[in-house]
Amino acid sequence: FNYFIRLCLDKILLQCVLQSRTLSGADAINALRPFYFAVHPDFFGQHPKEREVNENSLKRLNGYLENLQKPGFRSFKPTQLTFYVREREPNSSNVQESFSASGFRAVSFTLHTRDLLSTVLDILNSCSLSTEHVQSLSVNSQPHKETKSTVNRPIKWDKTYYSFTGFKDPEEELEQAQRVETTLISWLDDNEASAVKKLKKSVPLRKELERLKIELSHELQLSDIRWQRSWGIAHRCSQLHSLGRLVQQRPEVLKNVKGCTVVFTDRSGMSAAGHIMLGTMDVHHHWTKIFERLPNYYKLQKRLLFLEDRISQLLGGIQVTYIEELQPLLTLEEYYETLNSFYNKLRDSRLPFHPRSLRGLQMVLESDRYAPSLHEFGHFMIPTVCDPAALQWFIFAKAQEARENLKRKEEMIITEKELIDTSTERFSLDRLYKEPSVSSAQMIDCCKRLLEESLPYLQGMHLCISHFYSVLQDGDLCIPWNWK
């Protein structure tokens, strides 16, 4: 009963706060600090799918918050967001210590508020985060008086006003928008013009990016230049210009990069896949050190390959591999330590695998899982902490299914490529691609359904298959793979 009374009082208090206060942009950011701490992508480094989902959702949330602060902005559409929220320790009172690395939960909610304060409260409540600190913020408020009080809210007209004047009832429009699920056609209708405008603006930068990439790849004899995250075109050009300046200033330090792949990412080093990582926040001095260390990295890479071979021998010939698209971006040193720890554990357990009995099968090591699993492409996903006996039983039980999945893998990759090519040609797309978190099965299903539609909106566009609807800053259209 007391809990029920507390809930009622809280609701009354929040209603009073909403009516008597407005929130500044800086206050909103401050109020959302616990939320940002719970969902920030930097805390999901070992979970690439969840990190990407949170990155995309934060972009859309920031856009929503920016629109709320624009004077005279009235056109609001309900925005559905999904975040992976880090789980909190049940007995921790300190915000900075209240989150554990052991897990997270998915939270979905729809924003349809028209002021910063109610939006902040909606976000915090949806994620089960405390709102007490919001009430103590120094906000622009009018003293609440029993008489002649000024309430900061729009005029609420009677329903007869709208039927008499013919004006649209904003509350009715909002309710109708919430009832109607977003469809691909309706979303393209609303967003095509904006995407076309942004795309046209980005064309010169796209050409500049391609030119810089070709010139640097040729000059340094690189295999490829990539980006770990979906930075904008201008940001990518800036990174290539920065690398170009280093080439001009210190050409001698880049003599060992022939045949390598350069990846612009969050930190510098060499990746588990053997690619040179250049941290976008690092200065030339840090990049220079990485290039100077390449001979040592190559030596460690040989030791790593030897370790993979030793593990393979202990597990009946199964191939140990690192799949860049599906695993966290690890440094060479981190991956070597993971392999070494797993090897010592296997060596001590002396599992009775028959030599070469598992040849042709593949496995990847994962440090953030506790139970083994089998991927749709046929490779085993093995936790480094997995019990050796349980590992042996799982591999034996799933070996045949793994071989069947491996056979289907090539077929699925071919089918996916064919559907991408067909869809690109059918809709005259400039480019069709997917985010790494979208599986091949999901991409195939998406393309098959797209080909059943008539979509003239897509001509000349860049279409990304994702988990959400959004228009990127350079005009790329993102649609969920399971669009309606």
Short mmCIF file of C-alpha atoms in Angstrom, two decimals:
data_model
loop_
_atom_site.label_atom_id
_atom_site.label_comp_id
_atom_site.label_asym_id
_atom_site.label_seq_id
_atom_site.Cartn_x
_atom_site.Cartn_y
_atom_site.Cartn_z
CA PHE A 1 0.00 0.00 0.00
CA ASN A 2 2.80 2.39 0.90
CA TYR A 3 4.49 1.59 -2.43
CA PHE A 4 1.22 2.43 -4.25
CA ILE A 5 0.93 5.76 -2.39
CA ARG A 6 4.59 6.53 -3.26
CA LEU A 7 3.90 5.88 -6.96
CA CYS A 8 0.89 8.19 -6.94
CA LEU A 9 2.84 10.96 -5.21
CA ASP A 10 5.71 10.56 -7.66
CA LYS A 11 3.33 10.90 -10.60
CA ILE A 12 1.73 14.03 -9.10
CA LEU A 13 5.17 15.53 -8.41
CA LEU A 14 6.39 14.85 -11.95
CA GLN A 15 3.23 16.43 -13.39
CA CYS A 16 3.88 19.54 -11.29
CA VAL A 17 7.48 19.61 -12.46
CA LEU A 18 6.41 19.29 -16.08
CA GLN A 19 3.95 22.17 -15.74
CA SER A 20 6.23 24.54 -13.83
CA ARG A 21 9.67 23.98 -15.36
CA THR A 22 11.52 24.09 -18.63
CA LEU A 23 14.87 22.42 -19.16
CA SER A 24 17.88 23.81 -21.01
CA GLY A 25 19.97 21.71 -23.40
CA ALA A 26 22.90 21.63 -20.95
CA ASP A 27 20.59 20.56 -18.12
CA ALA A 28 19.15 17.78 -20.29
CA ILE A 29 22.62 16.41 -21.02
CA ASN A 30 23.48 16.56 -17.31
CA ALA A 31 20.23 14.82 -16.37
CA LEU A 32 20.89 12.03 -18.87
CA ARG A 33 24.38 11.26 -17.54
CA PRO A 34 23.28 7.97 -15.85
CA PHE A 35 21.62 6.95 -19.12
CA TYR A 36 24.68 7.75 -21.25
CA PHE A 37 26.84 5.86 -18.77
CA ALA A 38 24.57 2.81 -19.12
CA VAL A 39 24.40 2.73 -22.93
CA HIS A 40 27.59 4.42 -24.20
CA PRO A 41 29.10 2.36 -27.09
CA ASP A 42 32.60 2.56 -25.60
CA PHE A 43 31.46 0.19 -22.84
CA PHE A 44 30.38 -2.41 -25.43
CA GLY A 45 33.79 -3.00 -27.01
CA GLN A 46 33.44 -6.78 -26.63
CA HIS A 47 29.93 -6.74 -28.12
CA PRO A 48 30.07 -5.32 -31.67
CA LYS A 49 26.38 -5.91 -32.47
CA GLU A 50 25.12 -4.22 -29.31
CA ARG A 51 27.65 -1.39 -29.72
CA GLU A 52 26.41 -0.70 -33.25
CA VAL A 53 22.75 -0.71 -32.14
CA ASN A 54 23.52 1.82 -29.37
CA GLU A 55 25.56 4.01 -31.76
CA ASN A 56 22.67 4.20 -34.23
CA SER A 57 20.08 4.82 -31.50
CA LEU A 58 22.18 7.59 -29.92
CA LYS A 59 22.45 9.35 -33.29
CA ARG A 60 18.65 9.31 -33.65
CA LEU A 61 18.13 10.36 -30.03
CA ASN A 62 20.54 13.29 -30.40
CA GLY A 63 18.66 14.39 -33.51
CA TYR A 64 15.39 14.26 -31.59
CA LEU A 65 16.85 16.31 -28.71
CA GLU A 66 18.30 18.87 -31.14
CA ASN A 67 14.92 19.32 -32.82
CA LEU A 68 13.26 19.91 -29.44
CA GLN A 69 15.59 22.89 -28.89
CA LYS A 70 14.91 24.53 -32.27
CA PRO A 71 12.69 27.60 -31.84
CA GLY A 72 9.33 27.19 -33.50
CA PHE A 73 9.85 23.52 -34.33
CA ARG A 74 6.44 21.82 -34.40
CA SER A 75 6.66 18.75 -36.66
CA PHE A 76 7.25 15.83 -34.30
CA LYS A 77 6.89 12.18 -35.18
CA PRO A 78 7.07 9.35 -32.64
CA THR A 79 10.61 7.94 -32.66
CA GLN A 80 11.14 4.33 -31.61
CA LEU A 81 14.55 3.56 -30.11
CA THR A 82 16.26 0.42 -28.86
CA PHE A 83 19.23 0.44 -26.49
CA TYR A 84 21.28 -2.25 -24.82
CA VAL A 85 21.52 -1.11 -21.20
CA ARG A 86 24.27 -2.41 -18.98
CA GLU A 87 22.89 -4.32 -16.00
CA ARG A 88 23.31 -2.75 -12.60
CA GLU A 89 24.58 -4.40 -9.45
CA PRO A 90 21.59 -4.74 -7.10
CA ASN A 91 23.39 -3.42 -3.99
CA SER A 92 25.37 -0.56 -5.45
CA SER A 93 24.38 3.02 -4.70
CA ASN A 94 27.20 4.73 -6.58
CA VAL A 95 26.31 5.50 -10.21
CA GLN A 96 29.92 5.06 -11.36
CA GLU A 97 30.11 1.62 -9.74
CA SER A 98 26.55 0.44 -10.26
CA PHE A 99 27.13 -1.27 -13.60
CA SER A 100 28.74 -4.66 -14.01
CA ALA A 101 30.37 -6.06 -17.15
CA SER A 102 28.52 -9.33 -16.73
CA GLY A 103 25.54 -8.53 -18.92
CA PHE A 104 23.01 -6.11 -20.39
CA ARG A 105 19.37 -5.97 -21.36
CA ALA A 106 17.56 -4.65 -24.42
CA VAL A 107 15.16 -1.75 -23.85
CA SER A 108 12.82 -0.36 -26.52
CA PHE A 109 10.68 2.75 -26.13
CA THR A 110 8.97 5.40 -28.26
CA LEU A 111 9.59 9.14 -27.83
CA HIS A 112 6.64 11.39 -28.60
CA THR A 113 7.13 14.24 -26.11
CA ARG A 114 7.47 17.86 -27.18
CA ASP A 115 9.72 19.29 -24.44
CA LEU A 116 13.14 18.39 -23.06
CA LEU A 117 12.09 17.68 -19.47
CA SER A 118 9.37 15.15 -20.26
CA THR A 119 11.68 13.55 -22.85
CA VAL A 120 14.45 13.15 -20.27
CA LEU A 121 12.03 11.65 -17.76
CA ASP A 122 10.64 9.24 -20.38
CA ILE A 123 14.13 8.01 -21.27
CA LEU A 124 15.19 7.49 -17.65
CA ASN A 125 11.94 5.77 -16.68
CA SER A 126 12.03 3.50 -19.75
CA CYS A 127 15.51 2.32 -18.77
CA SER A 128 14.53 1.91 -15.08
CA LEU A 129 16.96 4.65 -14.04
CA SER A 130 16.38 7.04 -11.16
CA THR A 131 14.75 10.43 -11.86
CA GLU A 132 15.34 11.94 -8.44
CA HIS A 133 18.35 13.96 -9.59
CA VAL A 134 16.24 15.66 -12.29
CA GLN A 135 14.15 17.43 -9.65
CA SER A 136 17.26 19.02 -8.11
CA LEU A 137 18.60 20.50 -11.34
CA SER A 138 18.95 24.26 -11.61
CA VAL A 139 16.37 24.90 -14.31
CA ASN A 140 14.48 27.91 -15.59
CA SER A 141 11.34 27.85 -13.52
CA GLN A 142 8.60 30.22 -12.52
CA PRO A 143 7.72 30.37 -8.81
CA HIS A 144 4.64 28.29 -8.28
CA LYS A 145 1.90 30.46 -6.88
CA GLU A 146 -1.64 29.58 -6.04
CA THR A 147 -2.84 32.67 -7.86
CA LYS A 148 -1.79 34.11 -11.21
CA SER A 149 0.57 31.22 -11.90
CA THR A 150 2.14 31.03 -15.32
CA VAL A 151 2.11 27.51 -16.73
CA ASN A 152 4.65 26.75 -19.45
CA ARG A 153 2.53 24.58 -21.70
CA PRO A 154 0.61 25.01 -24.99
CA ILE A 155 -3.06 25.96 -24.97
CA LYS A 156 -5.32 22.91 -24.96
CA TRP A 157 -8.40 23.62 -27.06
CA ASP A 158 -11.70 21.79 -26.78
CA LYS A 159 -12.35 19.17 -29.47
CA THR A 160 -15.17 21.31 -30.92
CA TYR A 161 -12.58 23.98 -31.80
CA TYR A 162 -10.89 21.64 -34.29
CA SER A 163 -14.13 20.39 -35.82
CA PHE A 164 -15.36 23.99 -36.27
CA THR A 165 -12.14 25.50 -37.64
CA GLY A 166 -10.93 22.48 -39.62
CA PHE A 167 -7.50 22.65 -37.97
CA LYS A 168 -5.79 19.38 -37.07
CA ASP A 169 -5.91 18.21 -33.49
CA PRO A 170 -2.21 17.60 -32.51
CA GLU A 171 -3.16 15.07 -29.83
CA GLU A 172 -5.28 13.10 -32.28
CA GLU A 173 -2.49 13.19 -34.88
CA LEU A 174 -0.03 11.87 -32.30
CA GLU A 175 -2.33 9.05 -31.24
CA GLN A 176 -2.93 8.11 -34.88
CA ALA A 177 0.82 8.12 -35.63
CA GLN A 178 1.43 5.85 -32.67
CA ARG A 179 -1.27 3.43 -33.82
CA VAL A 180 0.08 3.24 -37.37
CA GLU A 181 3.26 1.21 -37.63
CA THR A 182 6.00 2.73 -39.78
CA THR A 183 6.13 1.11 -43.22
CA LEU A 184 8.92 1.24 -45.77
CA ILE A 185 6.79 3.15 -48.31
CA SER A 186 5.59 5.77 -45.82
CA TRP A 187 9.08 6.26 -44.42
CA LEU A 188 10.59 6.69 -47.90
CA ASP A 189 7.82 9.17 -48.75
CA ASP A 190 8.78 11.28 -45.73
CA ASN A 191 12.57 11.01 -45.98
CA GLU A 192 13.48 10.72 -49.68
CA ALA A 193 13.84 14.48 -50.23
CA SER A 194 16.11 14.91 -47.21
CA ALA A 195 18.29 11.96 -48.26
CA VAL A 196 18.61 13.22 -51.85
CA LYS A 197 19.67 16.66 -50.63
CA LYS A 198 22.33 15.23 -48.30
CA LEU A 199 23.54 12.78 -50.97
CA LYS A 200 24.02 15.51 -53.58
CA LYS A 201 25.94 17.59 -51.06
CA SER A 202 28.25 14.65 -50.29
CA VAL A 203 29.11 13.74 -53.91
CA PRO A 204 32.27 15.93 -54.16
CA LEU A 205 33.54 14.55 -50.84
CA ARG A 206 32.84 10.97 -51.94
CA LYS A 207 34.94 11.52 -55.07
CA GLU A 208 37.71 13.08 -52.98
CA LEU A 209 37.64 10.10 -50.60
CA GLU A 210 37.95 7.61 -53.44
CA ARG A 211 40.83 9.57 -54.98
CA LEU A 212 42.74 9.77 -51.69
CA LYS A 213 42.19 6.08 -50.99
CA ILE A 214 43.47 5.00 -54.42
CA GLU A 215 46.52 7.31 -54.26
CA LEU A 216 47.59 6.21 -50.77
CA SER A 217 46.97 2.52 -51.48
CA HIS A 218 49.12 2.77 -54.60
CA GLU A 219 51.89 4.84 -52.97
CA LEU A 220 52.20 2.58 -49.91
CA GLN A 221 51.31 -0.64 -51.81
CA LEU A 222 48.55 -1.41 -49.31
CA SER A 223 46.07 -4.25 -49.74
CA ASP A 224 43.19 -2.10 -48.49
CA ILE A 225 42.14 0.88 -46.38
CA ARG A 226 39.12 0.38 -44.10
CA TRP A 227 37.17 2.01 -41.29
CA GLN A 228 35.94 0.19 -38.21
CA ARG A 229 32.99 2.49 -37.62
CA SER A 230 30.55 4.37 -39.82
CA TRP A 231 32.19 7.79 -39.71
CA GLY A 232 30.98 10.40 -42.17
CA ILE A 233 32.70 11.02 -45.50
CA ALA A 234 34.26 14.31 -44.35
CA HIS A 235 35.71 12.59 -41.29
CA ARG A 236 37.20 9.81 -43.45
CA CYS A 237 38.75 12.30 -45.86
CA SER A 238 40.33 14.10 -42.93
CA GLN A 239 41.87 10.84 -41.71
CA LEU A 240 43.33 10.06 -45.15
CA HIS A 241 44.74 13.59 -45.43
CA SER A 242 46.37 13.07 -42.05
CA LEU A 243 47.96 9.79 -43.19
CA GLY A 244 49.08 11.50 -46.39
CA ARG A 245 50.88 14.21 -44.41
CA LEU A 246 52.69 11.54 -42.39
CA VAL A 247 53.81 9.89 -45.64
CA GLN A 248 55.27 13.20 -46.80
CA GLN A 249 56.95 14.00 -43.47
CA ARG A 250 58.26 10.55 -42.48
CA PRO A 251 58.37 8.28 -45.57
CA GLU A 252 61.10 6.08 -44.01
CA VAL A 253 58.81 4.76 -41.24
CA LEU A 254 56.32 3.35 -43.76
CA LYS A 255 58.77 1.06 -45.56
CA ASN A 256 57.32 -2.10 -43.91
CA VAL A 257 53.63 -1.62 -44.78
CA LYS A 258 53.68 -3.28 -48.21
CA GLY A 259 50.77 -5.70 -48.58
CA CYS A 260 49.13 -4.63 -45.30
CA THR A 261 45.59 -3.41 -44.63
CA VAL A 262 45.18 -0.14 -42.71
CA VAL A 263 42.11 0.22 -40.48
CA PHE A 264 41.10 3.54 -38.94
CA THR A 265 39.64 2.74 -35.55
CA ASP A 266 39.49 3.86 -31.90
CA ARG A 267 43.02 2.81 -30.92
CA SER A 268 46.40 2.24 -32.52
CA GLY A 269 48.24 -1.06 -32.85
CA MET A 270 47.96 -4.26 -34.86
CA SER A 271 44.68 -6.15 -34.87
CA ALA A 272 44.22 -9.88 -34.28
CA ALA A 273 43.61 -10.20 -38.02
CA GLY A 274 47.04 -8.68 -38.73
CA HIS A 275 45.80 -5.26 -39.87
CA ILE A 276 47.50 -1.97 -38.92
CA MET A 277 45.13 -0.02 -36.65
CA LEU A 278 45.43 3.77 -36.62
CA GLY A 279 43.54 5.42 -33.75
CA THR A 280 41.61 8.41 -35.02
CA MET A 281 42.23 10.31 -31.77
CA ASP A 282 45.99 9.67 -31.85
CA VAL A 283 48.54 12.11 -33.27
CA HIS A 284 51.26 11.35 -35.83
CA HIS A 285 53.69 10.52 -33.06
CA HIS A 286 51.57 7.51 -32.03
CA TRP A 287 51.07 6.37 -35.62
CA THR A 288 54.81 6.61 -36.24
CA LYS A 289 55.50 4.32 -33.28
CA ILE A 290 53.11 1.71 -34.68
CA PHE A 291 54.85 1.72 -38.07
CA GLU A 292 58.25 1.45 -36.38
CA ARG A 293 57.08 -1.57 -34.37
CA LEU A 294 55.86 -3.52 -37.40
CA PRO A 295 58.86 -5.94 -37.46
CA ASN A 296 58.08 -6.90 -33.84
CA TYR A 297 54.41 -7.29 -34.65
CA TYR A 298 55.27 -9.65 -37.51
CA LYS A 299 57.31 -11.81 -35.11
CA LEU A 300 54.40 -11.97 -32.65
CA GLN A 301 52.10 -12.86 -35.52
CA LYS A 302 54.23 -15.91 -36.31
CA ARG A 303 54.09 -17.01 -32.67
CA LEU A 304 50.32 -16.57 -32.74
CA LEU A 305 49.97 -18.78 -35.83
CA PHE A 306 52.09 -21.44 -34.14
CA LEU A 307 49.82 -21.28 -31.07
CA GLU A 308 46.71 -21.70 -33.23
CA ASP A 309 48.31 -24.76 -34.80
CA ARG A 310 49.06 -26.27 -31.38
CA ILE A 311 45.44 -25.78 -30.25
CA SER A 312 44.25 -27.36 -33.47
CA GLN A 313 46.34 -30.46 -32.82
CA LEU A 314 44.86 -30.83 -29.32
CA LEU A 315 41.31 -30.57 -30.70
CA GLY A 316 41.47 -33.19 -33.43
CA GLY A 317 42.53 -30.88 -36.26
CA ILE A 318 39.78 -28.27 -35.94
CA GLN A 319 40.95 -24.95 -37.40
CA VAL A 320 41.24 -22.00 -35.01
CA THR A 321 40.35 -18.79 -36.81
CA TYR A 322 39.59 -15.14 -36.12
CA ILE A 323 36.62 -13.70 -38.03
CA GLU A 324 36.98 -9.92 -38.13
CA GLU A 325 33.34 -9.18 -39.03
CA LEU A 326 31.86 -11.22 -36.19
CA GLN A 327 34.30 -10.76 -33.31
CA PRO A 328 35.38 -7.78 -31.18
CA LEU A 329 38.30 -5.80 -32.58
CA LEU A 330 41.20 -7.21 -30.53
CA THR A 331 44.83 -6.19 -30.69
CA LEU A 332 47.41 -8.80 -31.63
CA GLU A 333 48.68 -8.84 -28.03
CA GLU A 334 45.18 -9.35 -26.59
CA TYR A 335 44.40 -12.19 -28.99
CA TYR A 336 47.74 -13.88 -28.29
CA GLU A 337 47.06 -13.80 -24.53
CA THR A 338 43.60 -15.29 -25.14
CA LEU A 339 45.05 -18.10 -27.27
CA ASN A 340 47.86 -18.78 -24.81
CA SER A 341 45.48 -19.02 -21.84
CA PHE A 342 43.14 -21.36 -23.74
CA TYR A 343 46.06 -23.50 -24.94
CA ASN A 344 47.40 -23.99 -21.39
CA LYS A 345 43.94 -24.98 -20.21
CA LEU A 346 43.55 -27.55 -23.02
CA ARG A 347 47.04 -28.93 -22.54
CA ASP A 348 46.41 -29.57 -18.84
CA SER A 349 43.01 -31.22 -19.45
CA ARG A 350 44.35 -33.75 -22.00
CA LEU A 351 41.07 -34.18 -23.89
CA PRO A 352 40.92 -37.49 -25.83
CA PHE A 353 40.30 -36.12 -29.36
CA HIS A 354 41.35 -38.51 -32.10
CA PRO A 355 44.01 -36.89 -34.32
CA ARG A 356 42.54 -35.23 -37.43
CA SER A 357 39.00 -36.42 -36.52
CA LEU A 358 37.70 -32.83 -36.73
CA ARG A 359 39.63 -31.67 -39.79
CA GLY A 360 37.61 -29.33 -41.98
CA LEU A 361 35.76 -27.78 -39.02
CA GLN A 362 36.40 -24.28 -37.69
CA MET A 363 36.20 -22.53 -34.31
CA VAL A 364 36.58 -19.00 -32.96
CA LEU A 365 37.48 -18.10 -29.37
CA GLU A 366 35.31 -15.61 -27.48
CA SER A 367 36.08 -14.09 -24.11
CA ASP A 368 32.58 -12.72 -23.41
CA ARG A 369 30.56 -15.96 -23.59
CA TYR A 370 30.01 -18.74 -21.10
CA ALA A 371 28.41 -21.46 -23.26
CA PRO A 372 29.59 -22.79 -26.65
CA SER A 373 27.38 -22.31 -29.69
CA LEU A 374 27.30 -23.09 -33.41
CA HIS A 375 27.11 -20.24 -35.93
CA GLU A 376 24.89 -20.37 -39.03
CA PHE A 377 28.09 -20.43 -41.13
CA GLY A 378 29.26 -23.63 -39.41
CA HIS A 379 32.05 -22.44 -37.12
CA PHE A 380 32.01 -23.21 -33.39
CA MET A 381 31.98 -20.20 -31.07
CA ILE A 382 33.94 -21.37 -28.02
CA PRO A 383 34.20 -19.39 -24.76
CA THR A 384 37.71 -19.17 -23.33
CA VAL A 385 36.27 -20.11 -19.93
CA CYS A 386 34.43 -23.17 -21.28
CA ASP A 387 34.82 -26.37 -19.25
CA PRO A 388 36.97 -28.79 -21.33
CA ALA A 389 34.63 -31.75 -20.74
CA ALA A 390 31.58 -29.70 -21.79
CA LEU A 391 33.54 -28.45 -24.81
CA GLN A 392 34.34 -32.00 -25.90
CA TRP A 393 30.72 -33.12 -25.58
CA PHE A 394 29.39 -30.06 -27.48
CA ILE A 395 31.82 -30.44 -30.40
CA PHE A 396 31.09 -34.17 -30.76
CA ALA A 397 27.32 -33.57 -30.59
CA LYS A 398 27.35 -30.72 -33.15
CA ALA A 399 30.10 -31.90 -35.53
CA GLN A 400 27.75 -33.21 -38.22
CA GLU A 401 25.53 -30.13 -38.08
CA ALA A 402 28.65 -27.96 -38.32
CA ARG A 403 29.75 -29.74 -41.51
CA GLU A 404 26.29 -29.25 -43.02
CA ASN A 405 26.34 -25.55 -42.11
CA LEU A 406 29.76 -25.14 -43.71
CA LYS A 407 28.41 -26.63 -46.93
CA ARG A 408 25.49 -24.19 -46.89
CA LYS A 409 27.81 -21.28 -46.11
CA GLU A 410 29.16 -20.93 -49.64
CA GLU A 411 25.67 -21.30 -51.09
CA MET A 412 24.35 -18.61 -48.75
CA ILE A 413 27.19 -16.21 -49.57
CA ILE A 414 26.61 -16.71 -53.31
CA THR A 415 22.84 -16.23 -52.89
CA GLU A 416 23.38 -13.08 -50.84
CA LYS A 417 25.74 -11.57 -53.42
CA GLU A 418 23.38 -12.42 -56.29
CA LEU A 419 20.43 -10.80 -54.49
CA ILE A 420 22.48 -7.68 -53.69
CA ASP A 421 23.54 -7.38 -57.35
CA THR A 422 19.99 -8.00 -58.61
CA SER A 423 18.47 -5.50 -56.16
CA THR A 424 21.10 -2.88 -56.99
CA GLU A 425 20.33 -3.20 -60.69
CA ARG A 426 16.55 -3.47 -60.28
CA PHE A 427 16.24 -0.27 -58.23
CA SER A 428 19.15 1.55 -59.96
CA LEU A 429 20.89 1.95 -56.62
CA ASP A 430 24.32 3.52 -56.48
CA ARG A 431 25.18 1.16 -53.61
CA LEU A 432 23.50 -1.53 -51.51
CA TYR A 433 25.23 -2.79 -48.38
CA LYS A 434 24.50 -4.02 -44.85
CA GLU A 435 25.73 -3.33 -41.34
CA PRO A 436 27.95 -6.08 -39.86
CA SER A 437 25.30 -6.90 -37.25
CA VAL A 438 22.89 -8.00 -40.01
CA SER A 439 23.33 -11.71 -40.77
CA SER A 440 23.40 -13.21 -44.26
CA ALA A 441 20.07 -14.94 -43.64
CA GLN A 442 18.50 -11.61 -42.67
CA MET A 443 20.00 -9.87 -45.73
CA ILE A 444 18.70 -12.59 -48.05
CA ASP A 445 15.20 -12.33 -46.60
CA CYS A 446 15.28 -8.53 -46.86
CA CYS A 447 16.40 -8.48 -50.51
CA LYS A 448 13.85 -11.10 -51.56
CA ARG A 449 11.03 -9.00 -50.15
CA LEU A 450 12.45 -5.79 -51.63
CA LEU A 451 12.42 -7.33 -55.10
CA GLU A 452 8.67 -7.88 -54.78
CA GLU A 453 8.10 -4.12 -54.40
CA SER A 454 8.08 -1.18 -56.77
CA LEU A 455 10.39 1.45 -55.24
CA PRO A 456 11.22 4.30 -57.65
CA TYR A 457 12.41 6.37 -54.64
CA LEU A 458 15.67 4.40 -54.50
CA GLN A 459 17.13 5.38 -57.87
CA GLY A 460 20.71 6.60 -57.44
CA MET A 461 20.61 6.20 -53.66
CA HIS A 462 22.94 4.50 -51.17
CA LEU A 463 20.87 1.93 -49.26
CA CYS A 464 22.09 0.35 -46.03
CA ILE A 465 20.29 -2.63 -44.50
CA SER A 466 20.29 -2.11 -40.76
CA HIS A 467 18.01 -2.58 -37.72
CA PHE A 468 16.45 0.90 -37.77
CA TYR A 469 15.15 3.60 -40.08
CA SER A 470 17.49 6.59 -40.40
CA VAL A 471 19.06 8.99 -42.91
CA LEU A 472 22.82 9.28 -42.39
CA GLN A 473 24.61 12.63 -42.60
CA ASP A 474 25.89 11.87 -46.11
CA GLY A 475 22.50 10.82 -47.47
CA ASP A 476 22.64 7.04 -47.04
CA LEU A 477 19.21 5.55 -46.40
CA CYS A 478 19.13 2.98 -43.57
CA ILE A 479 16.18 0.61 -43.33
CA PRO A 480 15.60 -2.34 -40.98
CA TRP A 481 16.11 -5.76 -42.56
CA ASN A 482 12.65 -6.81 -41.32
CA TRP A 483 10.84 -3.76 -42.74
CA LYS A 484 7.08 -3.85 -43.06
#
